[in-house]
PDB file of C-alpha atoms in Angstrom:
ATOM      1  CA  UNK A   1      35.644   8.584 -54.532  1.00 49.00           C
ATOM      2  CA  UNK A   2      32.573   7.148 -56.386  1.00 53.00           C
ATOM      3  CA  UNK A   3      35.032   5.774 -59.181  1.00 56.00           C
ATOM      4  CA  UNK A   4      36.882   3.869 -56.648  1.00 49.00           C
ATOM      5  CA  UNK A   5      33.645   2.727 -54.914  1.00 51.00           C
ATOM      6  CA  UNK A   6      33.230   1.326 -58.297  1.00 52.00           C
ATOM      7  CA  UNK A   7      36.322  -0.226 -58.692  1.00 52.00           C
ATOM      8  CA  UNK A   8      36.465  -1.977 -55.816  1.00 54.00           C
ATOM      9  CA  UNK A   9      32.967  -3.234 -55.633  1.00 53.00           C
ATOM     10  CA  UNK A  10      32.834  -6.523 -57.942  1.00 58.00           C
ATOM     11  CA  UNK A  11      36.112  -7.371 -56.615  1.00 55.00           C
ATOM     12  CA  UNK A  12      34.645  -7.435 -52.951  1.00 52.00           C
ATOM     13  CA  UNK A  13      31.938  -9.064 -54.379  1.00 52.00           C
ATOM     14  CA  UNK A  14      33.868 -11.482 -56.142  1.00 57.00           C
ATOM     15  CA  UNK A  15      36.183 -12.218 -52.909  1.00 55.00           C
ATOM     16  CA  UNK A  16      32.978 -13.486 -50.687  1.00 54.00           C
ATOM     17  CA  UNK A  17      31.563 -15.504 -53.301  1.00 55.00           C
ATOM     18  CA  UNK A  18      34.698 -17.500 -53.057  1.00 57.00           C
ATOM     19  CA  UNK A  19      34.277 -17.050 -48.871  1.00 59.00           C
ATOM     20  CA  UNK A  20      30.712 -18.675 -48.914  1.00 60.00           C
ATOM     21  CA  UNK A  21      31.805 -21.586 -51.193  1.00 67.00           C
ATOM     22  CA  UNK A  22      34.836 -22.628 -49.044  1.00 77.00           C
ATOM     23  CA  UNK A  23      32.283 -22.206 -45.757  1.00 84.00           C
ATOM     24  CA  UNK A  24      30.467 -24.582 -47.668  1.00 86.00           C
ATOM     25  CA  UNK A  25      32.844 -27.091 -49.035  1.00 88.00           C
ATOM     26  CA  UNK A  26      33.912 -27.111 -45.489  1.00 91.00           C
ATOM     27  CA  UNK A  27      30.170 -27.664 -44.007  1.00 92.00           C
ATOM     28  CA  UNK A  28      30.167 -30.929 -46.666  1.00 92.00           C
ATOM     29  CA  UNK A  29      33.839 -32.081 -45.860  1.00 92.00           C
ATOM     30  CA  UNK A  30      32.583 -31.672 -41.997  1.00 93.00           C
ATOM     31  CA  UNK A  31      29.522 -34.566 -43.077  1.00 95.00           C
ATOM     32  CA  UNK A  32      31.562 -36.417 -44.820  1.00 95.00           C
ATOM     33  CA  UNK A  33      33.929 -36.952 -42.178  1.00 95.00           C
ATOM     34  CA  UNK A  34      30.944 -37.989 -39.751  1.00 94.00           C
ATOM     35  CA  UNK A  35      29.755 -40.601 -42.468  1.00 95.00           C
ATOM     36  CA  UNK A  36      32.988 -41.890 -42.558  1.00 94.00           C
ATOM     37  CA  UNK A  37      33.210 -42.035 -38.819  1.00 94.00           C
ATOM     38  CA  UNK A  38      30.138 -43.882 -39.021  1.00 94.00           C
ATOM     39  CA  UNK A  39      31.517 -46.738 -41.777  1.00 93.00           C
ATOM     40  CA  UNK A  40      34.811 -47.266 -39.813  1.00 92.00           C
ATOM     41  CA  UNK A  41      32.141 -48.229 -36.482  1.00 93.00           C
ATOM     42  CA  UNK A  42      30.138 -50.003 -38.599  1.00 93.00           C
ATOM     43  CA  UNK A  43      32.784 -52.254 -40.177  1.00 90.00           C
ATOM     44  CA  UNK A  44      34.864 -53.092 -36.586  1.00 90.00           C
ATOM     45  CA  UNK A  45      31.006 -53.913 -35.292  1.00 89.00           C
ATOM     46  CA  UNK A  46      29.566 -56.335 -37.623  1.00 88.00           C
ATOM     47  CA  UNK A  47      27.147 -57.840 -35.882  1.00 86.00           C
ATOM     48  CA  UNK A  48      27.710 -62.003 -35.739  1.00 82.00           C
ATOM     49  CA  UNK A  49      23.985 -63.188 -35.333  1.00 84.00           C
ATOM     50  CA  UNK A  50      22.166 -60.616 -36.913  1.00 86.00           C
ATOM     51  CA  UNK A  51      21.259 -59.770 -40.616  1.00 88.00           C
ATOM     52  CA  UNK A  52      20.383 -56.059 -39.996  1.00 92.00           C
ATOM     53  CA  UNK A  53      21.587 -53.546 -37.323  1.00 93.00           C
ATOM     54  CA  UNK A  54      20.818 -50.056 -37.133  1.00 93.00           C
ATOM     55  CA  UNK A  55      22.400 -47.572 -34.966  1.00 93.00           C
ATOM     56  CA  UNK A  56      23.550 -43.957 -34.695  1.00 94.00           C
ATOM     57  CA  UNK A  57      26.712 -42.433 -32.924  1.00 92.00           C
ATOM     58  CA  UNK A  58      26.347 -39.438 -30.647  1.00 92.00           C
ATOM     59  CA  UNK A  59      28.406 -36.379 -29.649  1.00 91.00           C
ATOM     60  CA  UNK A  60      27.922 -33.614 -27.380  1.00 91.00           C
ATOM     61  CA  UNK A  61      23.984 -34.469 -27.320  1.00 92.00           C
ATOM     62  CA  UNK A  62      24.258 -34.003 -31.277  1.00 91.00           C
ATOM     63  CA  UNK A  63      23.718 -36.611 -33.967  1.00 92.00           C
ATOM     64  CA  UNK A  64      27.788 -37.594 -35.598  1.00 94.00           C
ATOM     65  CA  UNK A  65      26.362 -40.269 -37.265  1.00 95.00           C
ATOM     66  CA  UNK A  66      22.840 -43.066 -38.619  1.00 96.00           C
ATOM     67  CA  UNK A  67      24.185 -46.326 -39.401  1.00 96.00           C
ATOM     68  CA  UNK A  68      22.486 -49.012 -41.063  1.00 96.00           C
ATOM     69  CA  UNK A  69      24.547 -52.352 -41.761  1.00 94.00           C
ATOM     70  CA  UNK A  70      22.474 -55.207 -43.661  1.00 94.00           C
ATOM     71  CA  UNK A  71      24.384 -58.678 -43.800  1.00 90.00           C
ATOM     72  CA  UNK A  72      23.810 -60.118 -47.387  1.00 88.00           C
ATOM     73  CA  UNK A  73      24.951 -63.255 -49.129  1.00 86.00           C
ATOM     74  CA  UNK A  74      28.242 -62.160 -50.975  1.00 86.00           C
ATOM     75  CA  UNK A  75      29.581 -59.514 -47.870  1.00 89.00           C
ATOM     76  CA  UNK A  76      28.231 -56.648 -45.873  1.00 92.00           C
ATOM     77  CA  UNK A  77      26.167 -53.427 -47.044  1.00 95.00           C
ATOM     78  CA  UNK A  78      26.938 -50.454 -45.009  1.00 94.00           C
ATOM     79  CA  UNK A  79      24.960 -46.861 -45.374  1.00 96.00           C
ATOM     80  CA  UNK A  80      26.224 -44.236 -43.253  1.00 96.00           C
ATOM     81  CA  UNK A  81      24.576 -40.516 -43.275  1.00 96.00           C
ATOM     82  CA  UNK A  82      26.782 -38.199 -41.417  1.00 96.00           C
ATOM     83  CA  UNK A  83      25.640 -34.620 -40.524  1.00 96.00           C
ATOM     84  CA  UNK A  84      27.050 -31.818 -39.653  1.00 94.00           C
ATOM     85  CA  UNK A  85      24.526 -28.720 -38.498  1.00 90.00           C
ATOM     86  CA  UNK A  86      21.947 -28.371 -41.389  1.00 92.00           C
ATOM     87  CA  UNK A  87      24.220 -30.962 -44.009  1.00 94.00           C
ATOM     88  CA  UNK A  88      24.043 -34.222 -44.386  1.00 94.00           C
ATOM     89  CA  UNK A  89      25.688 -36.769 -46.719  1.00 95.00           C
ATOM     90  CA  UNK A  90      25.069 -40.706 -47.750  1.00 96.00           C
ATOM     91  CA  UNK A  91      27.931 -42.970 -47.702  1.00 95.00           C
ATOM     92  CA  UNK A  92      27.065 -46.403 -49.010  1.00 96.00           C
ATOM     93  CA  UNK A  93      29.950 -49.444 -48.857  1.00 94.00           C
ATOM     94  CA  UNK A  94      29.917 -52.697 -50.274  1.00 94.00           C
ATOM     95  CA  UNK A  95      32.404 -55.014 -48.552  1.00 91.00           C
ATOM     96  CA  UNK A  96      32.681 -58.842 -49.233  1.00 90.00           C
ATOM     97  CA  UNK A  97      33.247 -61.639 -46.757  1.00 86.00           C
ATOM     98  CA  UNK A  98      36.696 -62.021 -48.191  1.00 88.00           C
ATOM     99  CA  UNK A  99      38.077 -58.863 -47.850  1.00 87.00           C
ATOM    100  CA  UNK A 100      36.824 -58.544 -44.079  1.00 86.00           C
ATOM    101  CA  UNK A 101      38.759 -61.681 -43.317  1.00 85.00           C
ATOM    102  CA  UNK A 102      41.673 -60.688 -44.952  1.00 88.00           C
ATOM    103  CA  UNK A 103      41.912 -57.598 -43.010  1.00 83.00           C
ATOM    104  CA  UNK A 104      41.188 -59.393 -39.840  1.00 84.00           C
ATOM    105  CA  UNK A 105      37.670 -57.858 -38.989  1.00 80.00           C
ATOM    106  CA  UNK A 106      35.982 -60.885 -39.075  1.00 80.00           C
ATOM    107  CA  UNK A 107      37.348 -64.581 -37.989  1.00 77.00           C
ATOM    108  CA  UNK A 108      35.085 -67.020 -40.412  1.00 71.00           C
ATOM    109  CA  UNK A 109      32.807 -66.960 -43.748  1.00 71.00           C
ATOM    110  CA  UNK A 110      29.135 -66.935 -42.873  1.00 69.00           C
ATOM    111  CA  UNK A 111      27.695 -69.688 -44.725  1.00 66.00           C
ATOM    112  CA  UNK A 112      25.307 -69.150 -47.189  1.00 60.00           C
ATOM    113  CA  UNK A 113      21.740 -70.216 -46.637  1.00 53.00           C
TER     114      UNK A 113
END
């Protein structure tokens, strides 16, 4: 019995080693998916008068989402931290003026000062 105690024991070890990192490669993918949530707000909500907005999206009395979008000369700077229990994870997006009116998002260039 003690021999196939033996056998068996690195092989359960092994197995929830591989367990904890998929719990937390899911815990990441979980914040990432908030961040993104946050960038997608952030880009249909760029703000026409103001250079710098911050805000954060909520759900279930939990923070999704902290969004900070800073207007610059060439296009928009977006940094999104999404979090998910204990995680948390930095998305930061670079979009120009021309690609936002491309797409649609926004309806002129702002002139630059």
């Amino acid at each position: 019995m003690k021999i196939v105690a033996t056998l068996f024991f690195p092989i359960l070890l092994f197995g929830q080693t591989i367990n904890l990192k998929n719990d937390f490669t899911q815990k990441v993918d979980s914040a990432y998916i908030n961040a993104m949530k946050g960038v997608y707000f952030a880009i249909e909500n760029i703000p026409d008068r103001k250079n710098s907005v911050s805000s954060e999206l909520i759900a279930n009395n939990a923070i999704v989402a902290s969004i900070k979008i800073n207007k610059e000369i060439g296009g928009v700077n977006i940094q999104s931290i999404g979090y998910f229990k204990t995680y948390k994870v930095t998305v930061d997006v670079y979009r120009d003026y021309q690609s936002l009116k491309k797409e649609g998002i926004i309806d002129f260039i702002p002139k630059k000062e």
